[in-house]
XYZ file of C-alpha atoms in Angstrom:
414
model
C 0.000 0.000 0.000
C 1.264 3.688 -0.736
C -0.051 5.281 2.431
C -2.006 4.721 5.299
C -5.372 6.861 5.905
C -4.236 10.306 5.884
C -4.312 13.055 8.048
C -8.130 14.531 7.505
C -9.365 11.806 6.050
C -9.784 9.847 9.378
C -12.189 6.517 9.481
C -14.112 7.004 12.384
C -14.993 11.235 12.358
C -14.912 11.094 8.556
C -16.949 7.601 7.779
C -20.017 7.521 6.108
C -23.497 8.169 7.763
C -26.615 6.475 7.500
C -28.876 7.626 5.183
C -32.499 8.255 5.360
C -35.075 7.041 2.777
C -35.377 9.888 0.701
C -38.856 10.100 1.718
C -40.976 12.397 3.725
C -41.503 11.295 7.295
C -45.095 9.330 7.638
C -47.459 12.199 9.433
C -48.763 9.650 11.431
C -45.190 8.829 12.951
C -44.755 12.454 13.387
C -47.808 12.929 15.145
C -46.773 10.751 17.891
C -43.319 12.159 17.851
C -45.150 15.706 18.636
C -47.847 14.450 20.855
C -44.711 12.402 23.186
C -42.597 16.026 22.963
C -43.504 16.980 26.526
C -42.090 14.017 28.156
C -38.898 15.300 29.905
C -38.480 12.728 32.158
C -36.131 9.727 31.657
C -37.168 6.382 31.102
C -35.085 3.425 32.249
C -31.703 2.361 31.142
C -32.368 -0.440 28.344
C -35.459 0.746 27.380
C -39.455 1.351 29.140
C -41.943 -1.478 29.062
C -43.971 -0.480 26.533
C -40.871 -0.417 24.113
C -39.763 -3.481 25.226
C -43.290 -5.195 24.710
C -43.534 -3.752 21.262
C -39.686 -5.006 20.379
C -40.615 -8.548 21.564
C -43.710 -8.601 19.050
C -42.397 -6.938 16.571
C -39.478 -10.270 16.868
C -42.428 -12.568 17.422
C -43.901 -12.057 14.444
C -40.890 -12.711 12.228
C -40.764 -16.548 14.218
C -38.578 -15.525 16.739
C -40.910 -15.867 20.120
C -39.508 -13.372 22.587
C -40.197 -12.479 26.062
C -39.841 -8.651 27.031
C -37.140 -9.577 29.724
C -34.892 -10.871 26.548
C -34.743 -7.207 25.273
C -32.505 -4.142 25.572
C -32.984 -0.626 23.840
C -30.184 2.228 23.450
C -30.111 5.375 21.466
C -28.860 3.656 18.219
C -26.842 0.113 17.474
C -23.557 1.353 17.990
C -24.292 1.681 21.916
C -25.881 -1.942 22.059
C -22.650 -2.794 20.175
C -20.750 -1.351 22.384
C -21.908 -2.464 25.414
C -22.061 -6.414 23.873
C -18.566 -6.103 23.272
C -17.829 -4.949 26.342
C -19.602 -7.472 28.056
C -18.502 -10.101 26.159
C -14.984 -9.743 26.116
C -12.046 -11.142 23.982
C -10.747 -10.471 20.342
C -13.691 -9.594 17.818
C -14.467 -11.170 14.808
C -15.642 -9.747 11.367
C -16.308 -10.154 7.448
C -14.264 -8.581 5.464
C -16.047 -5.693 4.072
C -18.242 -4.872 6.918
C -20.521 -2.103 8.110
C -18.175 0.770 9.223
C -18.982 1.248 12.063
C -18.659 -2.445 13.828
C -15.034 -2.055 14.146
C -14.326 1.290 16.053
C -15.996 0.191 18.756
C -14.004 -2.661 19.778
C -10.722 -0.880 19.039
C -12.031 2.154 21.597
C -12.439 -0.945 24.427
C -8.718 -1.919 23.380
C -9.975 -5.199 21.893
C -7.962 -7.143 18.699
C -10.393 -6.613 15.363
C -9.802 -9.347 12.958
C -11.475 -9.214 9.109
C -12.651 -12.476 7.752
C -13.099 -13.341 4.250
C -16.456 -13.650 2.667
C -17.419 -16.130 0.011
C -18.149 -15.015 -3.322
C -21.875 -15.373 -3.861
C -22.676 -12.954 -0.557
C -20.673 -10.390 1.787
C -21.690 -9.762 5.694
C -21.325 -13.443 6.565
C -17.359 -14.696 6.673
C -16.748 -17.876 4.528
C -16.995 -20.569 7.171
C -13.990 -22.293 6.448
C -11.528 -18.596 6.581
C -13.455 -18.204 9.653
C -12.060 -21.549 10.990
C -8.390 -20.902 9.705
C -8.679 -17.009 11.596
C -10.093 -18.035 14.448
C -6.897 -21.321 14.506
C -4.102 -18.464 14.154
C -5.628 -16.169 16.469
C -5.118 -18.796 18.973
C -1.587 -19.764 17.800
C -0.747 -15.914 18.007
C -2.374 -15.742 21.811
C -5.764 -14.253 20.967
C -9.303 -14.803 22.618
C -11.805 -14.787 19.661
C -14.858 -14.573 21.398
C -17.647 -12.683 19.579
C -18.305 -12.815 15.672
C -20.588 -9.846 14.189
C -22.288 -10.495 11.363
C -25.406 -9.070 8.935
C -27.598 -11.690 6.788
C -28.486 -8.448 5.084
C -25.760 -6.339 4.620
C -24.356 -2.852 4.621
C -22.420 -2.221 2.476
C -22.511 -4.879 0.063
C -26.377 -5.129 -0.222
C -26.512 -8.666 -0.326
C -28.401 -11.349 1.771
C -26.560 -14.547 2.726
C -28.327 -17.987 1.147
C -29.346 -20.125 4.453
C -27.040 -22.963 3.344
C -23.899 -20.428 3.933
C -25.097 -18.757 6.902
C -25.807 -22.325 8.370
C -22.414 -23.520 7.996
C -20.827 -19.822 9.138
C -23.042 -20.415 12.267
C -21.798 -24.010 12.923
C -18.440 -22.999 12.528
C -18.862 -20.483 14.684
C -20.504 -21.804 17.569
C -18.348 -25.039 17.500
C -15.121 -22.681 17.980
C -17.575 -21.188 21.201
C -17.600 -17.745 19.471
C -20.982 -15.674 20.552
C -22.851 -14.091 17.503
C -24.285 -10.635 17.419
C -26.562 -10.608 14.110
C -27.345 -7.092 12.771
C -30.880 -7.337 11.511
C -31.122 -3.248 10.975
C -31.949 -3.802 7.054
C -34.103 -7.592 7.426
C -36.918 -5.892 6.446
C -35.580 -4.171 3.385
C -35.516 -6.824 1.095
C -35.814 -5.871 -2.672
C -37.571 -9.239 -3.414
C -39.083 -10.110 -0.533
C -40.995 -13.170 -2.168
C -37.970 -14.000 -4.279
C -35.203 -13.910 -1.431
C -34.742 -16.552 1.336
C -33.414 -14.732 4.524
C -32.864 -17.020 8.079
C -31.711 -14.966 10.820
C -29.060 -16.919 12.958
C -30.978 -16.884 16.236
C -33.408 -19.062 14.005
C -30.867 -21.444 13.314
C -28.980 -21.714 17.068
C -31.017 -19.188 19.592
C -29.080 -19.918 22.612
C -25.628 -18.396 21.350
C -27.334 -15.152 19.189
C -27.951 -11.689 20.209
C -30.099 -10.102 17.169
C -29.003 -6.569 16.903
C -31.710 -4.202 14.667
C -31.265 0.111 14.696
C -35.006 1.240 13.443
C -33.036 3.733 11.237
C -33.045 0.903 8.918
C -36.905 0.569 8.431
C -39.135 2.414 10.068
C -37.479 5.808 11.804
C -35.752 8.331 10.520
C -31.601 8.128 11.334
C -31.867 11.561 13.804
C -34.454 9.826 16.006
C -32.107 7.325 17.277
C -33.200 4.200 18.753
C -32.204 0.510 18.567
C -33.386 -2.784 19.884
C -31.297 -6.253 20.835
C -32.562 -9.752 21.556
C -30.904 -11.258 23.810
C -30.582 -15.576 24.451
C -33.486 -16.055 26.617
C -31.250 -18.557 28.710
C -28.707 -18.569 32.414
C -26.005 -16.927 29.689
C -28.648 -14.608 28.370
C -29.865 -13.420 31.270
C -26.209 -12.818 32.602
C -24.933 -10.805 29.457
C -28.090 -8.300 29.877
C -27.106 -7.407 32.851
C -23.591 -7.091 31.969
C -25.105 -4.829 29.142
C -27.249 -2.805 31.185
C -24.585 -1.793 33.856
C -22.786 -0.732 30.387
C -25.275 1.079 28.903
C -25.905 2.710 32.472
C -22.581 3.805 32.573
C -22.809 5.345 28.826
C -25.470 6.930 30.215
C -27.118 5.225 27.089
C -30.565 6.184 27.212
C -33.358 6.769 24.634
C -34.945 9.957 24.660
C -38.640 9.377 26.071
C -40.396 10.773 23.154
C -38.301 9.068 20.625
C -38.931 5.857 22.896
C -42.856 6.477 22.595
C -42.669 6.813 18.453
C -40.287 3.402 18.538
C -42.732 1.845 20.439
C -45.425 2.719 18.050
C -43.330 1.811 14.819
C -42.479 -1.677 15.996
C -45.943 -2.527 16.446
C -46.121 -2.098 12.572
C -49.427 -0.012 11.940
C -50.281 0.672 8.331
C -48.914 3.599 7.831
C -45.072 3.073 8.965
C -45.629 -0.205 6.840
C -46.966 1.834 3.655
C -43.984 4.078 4.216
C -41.540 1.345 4.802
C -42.842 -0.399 1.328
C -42.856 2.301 -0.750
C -38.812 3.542 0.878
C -38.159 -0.413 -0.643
C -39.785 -0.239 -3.935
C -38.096 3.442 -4.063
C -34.073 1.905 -3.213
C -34.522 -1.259 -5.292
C -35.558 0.560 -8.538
C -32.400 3.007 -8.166
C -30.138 0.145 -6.905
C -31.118 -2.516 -9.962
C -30.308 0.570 -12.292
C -26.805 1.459 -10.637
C -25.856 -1.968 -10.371
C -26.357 -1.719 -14.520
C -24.710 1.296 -14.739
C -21.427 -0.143 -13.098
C -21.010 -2.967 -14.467
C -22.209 -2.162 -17.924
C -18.954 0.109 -17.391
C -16.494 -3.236 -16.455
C -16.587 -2.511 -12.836
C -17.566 -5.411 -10.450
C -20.688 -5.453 -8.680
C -22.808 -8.653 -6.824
C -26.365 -7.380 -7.518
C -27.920 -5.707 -4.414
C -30.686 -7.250 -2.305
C -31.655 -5.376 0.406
C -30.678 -1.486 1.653
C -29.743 1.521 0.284
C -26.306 0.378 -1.085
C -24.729 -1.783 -3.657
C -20.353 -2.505 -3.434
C -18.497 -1.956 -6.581
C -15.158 -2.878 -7.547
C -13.465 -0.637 -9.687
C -9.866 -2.696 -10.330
C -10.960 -3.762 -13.853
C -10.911 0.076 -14.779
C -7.751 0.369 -12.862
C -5.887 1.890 -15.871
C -8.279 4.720 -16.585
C -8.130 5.530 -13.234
C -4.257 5.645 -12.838
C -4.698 8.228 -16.021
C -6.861 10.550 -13.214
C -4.136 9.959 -10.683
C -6.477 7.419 -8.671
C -4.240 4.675 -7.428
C -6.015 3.302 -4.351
C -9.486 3.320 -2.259
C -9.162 6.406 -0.699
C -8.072 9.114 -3.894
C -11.093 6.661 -5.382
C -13.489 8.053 -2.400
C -12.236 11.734 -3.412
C -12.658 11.358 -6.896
C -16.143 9.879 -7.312
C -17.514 11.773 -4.495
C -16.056 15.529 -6.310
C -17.434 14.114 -9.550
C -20.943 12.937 -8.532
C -21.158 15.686 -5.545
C -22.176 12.998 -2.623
C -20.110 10.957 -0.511
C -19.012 7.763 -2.338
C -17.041 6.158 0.457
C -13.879 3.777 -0.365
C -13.362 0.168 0.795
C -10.914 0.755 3.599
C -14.108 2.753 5.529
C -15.516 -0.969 5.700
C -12.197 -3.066 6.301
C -11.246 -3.504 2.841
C -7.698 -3.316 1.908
C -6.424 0.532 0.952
C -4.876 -0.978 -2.385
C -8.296 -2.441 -3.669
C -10.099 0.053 -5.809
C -13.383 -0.499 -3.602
C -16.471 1.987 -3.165
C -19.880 1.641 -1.713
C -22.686 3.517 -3.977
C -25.361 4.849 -1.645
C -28.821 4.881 -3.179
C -29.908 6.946 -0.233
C -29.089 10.607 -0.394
C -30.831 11.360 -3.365
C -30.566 15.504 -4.191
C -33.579 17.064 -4.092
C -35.953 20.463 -2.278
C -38.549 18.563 -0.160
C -41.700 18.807 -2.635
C -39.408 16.167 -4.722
C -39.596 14.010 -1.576
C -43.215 13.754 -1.714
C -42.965 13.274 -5.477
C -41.448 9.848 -4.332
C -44.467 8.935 -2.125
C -46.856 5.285 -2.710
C -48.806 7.276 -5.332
C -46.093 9.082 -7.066
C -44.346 7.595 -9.879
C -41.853 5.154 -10.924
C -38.783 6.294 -8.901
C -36.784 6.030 -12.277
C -38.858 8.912 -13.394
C -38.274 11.281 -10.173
C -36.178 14.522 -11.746
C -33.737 13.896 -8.647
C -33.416 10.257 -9.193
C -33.014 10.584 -12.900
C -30.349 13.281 -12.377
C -28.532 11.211 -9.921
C -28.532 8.134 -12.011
C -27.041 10.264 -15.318
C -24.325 11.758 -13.148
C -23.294 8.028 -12.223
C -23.572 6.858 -15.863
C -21.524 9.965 -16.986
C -18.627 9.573 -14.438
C -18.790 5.553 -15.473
C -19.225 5.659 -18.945
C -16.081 8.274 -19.032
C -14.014 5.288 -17.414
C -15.181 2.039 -19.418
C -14.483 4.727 -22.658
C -10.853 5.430 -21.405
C -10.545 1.315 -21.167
C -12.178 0.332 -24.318
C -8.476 2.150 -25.875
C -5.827 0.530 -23.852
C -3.755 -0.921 -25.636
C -3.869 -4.902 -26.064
C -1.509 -6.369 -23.819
């Protein structure tokens, strides 16, 4: 590699954000926001009843029967992570690209991060037998491997693991007496929801999963934080929420009450958040299927997205034209794409990828646009390919890629 991360350029202040769904917040949801704004008291560390009851439903429904006492909330996922991490202990475990944000946490408690390969039909789930040889020489070197994160639907590669690799992953995993945390934040995003299988570990092997989901992914907006874990309703279970509540206390960790009240009313799923959540889907899979086109139509590489607002492209078959632009690795990559197409485009290394690997994720998320464009996007508007933001959006990505597969189609023959 040619440098490390440079000064400015940092992957923790600097790293990408989540994005919101380009759509205008359901009025409903905002209602109860509004009506909930005079609570100034605080509710309880890990999370008030009625949030709790609604979490353990809201799993119930999706086959995974929970009991409110199995449940924590926090002010966002990277607090639950936190605090899991802490409690758990030992060296952490995690696919190689994963979301940015798993890994800073565990380096700020001083524990050993170590990136696992994925396999090649999927990312967010490590290939089960690199996961074996990592977790072998971690040993051999004097490590503690003790928790493996994971995401059956992941950010950033926007892909959802097939059962049959996840199964093995999870084998593997709990044979070497690693504990799983399973982010489940985009589960419910799935582009094809009748044509895509997704298992969640803590289907496959309950007693050694904590299910991880931030309701930024589905159903509230990213700036009212709030996130919900399930916790192994066993002895073990019951031990490692309490290790994650005197955490969270100390964090001071806490979900704001009227945020808590609007969580508790999205997880029950009325109509409205669920209209909202379909239409946010129907909105990111349109733009994502026609990315994914324009990229590799270009040469890049690209596994087609399933889920989210993002799709992972590799840009080393147009390595060439890029060298021409004075792009050389991930990171003068990032700086290019995101001066030409005006919006971050964050590089591989933000999600563990190595420096040298001309990586990027492509958001489908911040869309340009004033607010009556927003609305323009609602159930009754039309096809999102047809939105003036979305169309100028998509152009400036086919005009930034079409300039590179041009520059390739006249290198010379080797």
């Amino acid at each position: 590699m040619r440098r490390t991360v440079p000064e400015g350029h940092g992957p923790v202040r600097f790293g990408p954000p989540l994005s919101d769904d380009g759509l205008p917040v359901p009025a409903e949801l905002s209602a109860v926001l509004a009506a909930a704004a005079d609570r100034t008291g605080q509710d309880p560390v890990g999370g008030a009843p009625a949030l709790l009851d609604a979490a353990a439903g809201h799993w119930d429904r999706r086959g995974l029967p929970t009991g409110p006492g199995d449940v924590v909330a926090a002010p966002g996922a990277p607090p639950l992570l936190l605090a899991l991490t802490a409690a758990l202990g030992g060296d952490v475990l995690v696919p190689r690209p994963c979301a940015a944000w798993w890994a800073p946490y565990a380096r700020l408690l001083g524990r050993p991060v170590f990136h696992v390969a994925t396999p090649a039909e999927c990312g967010g789930v490590p290939d089960p037998y690199a996961l074996l040889e990592t977790v072998r020489r971690v040993r051999a070197e004097g490590g503690d491997p003790r928790l493996l994160v994971l995401s059956v639907a992941d950010d950033p590669t926007g892909t959802v693991a097939p059962p049959e690799v996840l199964h093995e992953t999870v084998e593997a995993a709990v044979g070497e007496g690693l504990h799983l945390v399973s982010d489940e934040t985009w589960r419910d995003t799935l582009h094809d929801p009748h044509g895509t299988v997704l298992i969640s570990p803590a289907e496959m092997l309950p007693e050694h999963v904590t299910v991880v989901t931030d309701l930024a992914g589905a159903l509230l907006p990213p700036g009212w934080p709030a996130a919900v874990a399930r916790l192994p309703g066993t002895a073990a279970g019951n031990r490692l929420h309490a290790r994650v509540l005197d955490v969270l206390t100390a964090l001071g960790a806490r979900v704001a009450a009227p945020v808590a009240v609007t969580a508790a009313y999205a997880l029950t799923e009325p109509e409205p958040v669920v209209a909202h959540r379909s239409a946010a889907v129907r909105l990111h899979a349109r733009v994502a299927a026609a990315a994914h086109a324009v990229v590799t139509g270009a040469g890049a590489l690209s596994l087609p997205p399933r889920a989210g607002r993002h799709l992972y492209a590799d840009l080393g078959p147009l390595r060439l034209a890029l060298a021409e632009r004075g792009v050389g690795d991930a990171q003068e990559l990032e700086d290019h794409l995101t001066a030409r197409l005006g919006r971050p485009v964050p590089g591989g290394h933000r999600f563990g990828d190595d420096l040298a690997a001309l990586r990027v994720r492509l958001s489908t998320g911040p869309l340009p646009g004033a607010a009556d464009e927003r609305h323009a996007a609602c159930p009754t508007g039309p096809d999102p390919l047809e939105l003036p933001q979305v169309h100028r959006a998509l152009n400036d990505l086919k005009s930034v890629f079409d300039d590179l597969h041009d520059d390739r189609r006249w290198e010379p023959s080797r």
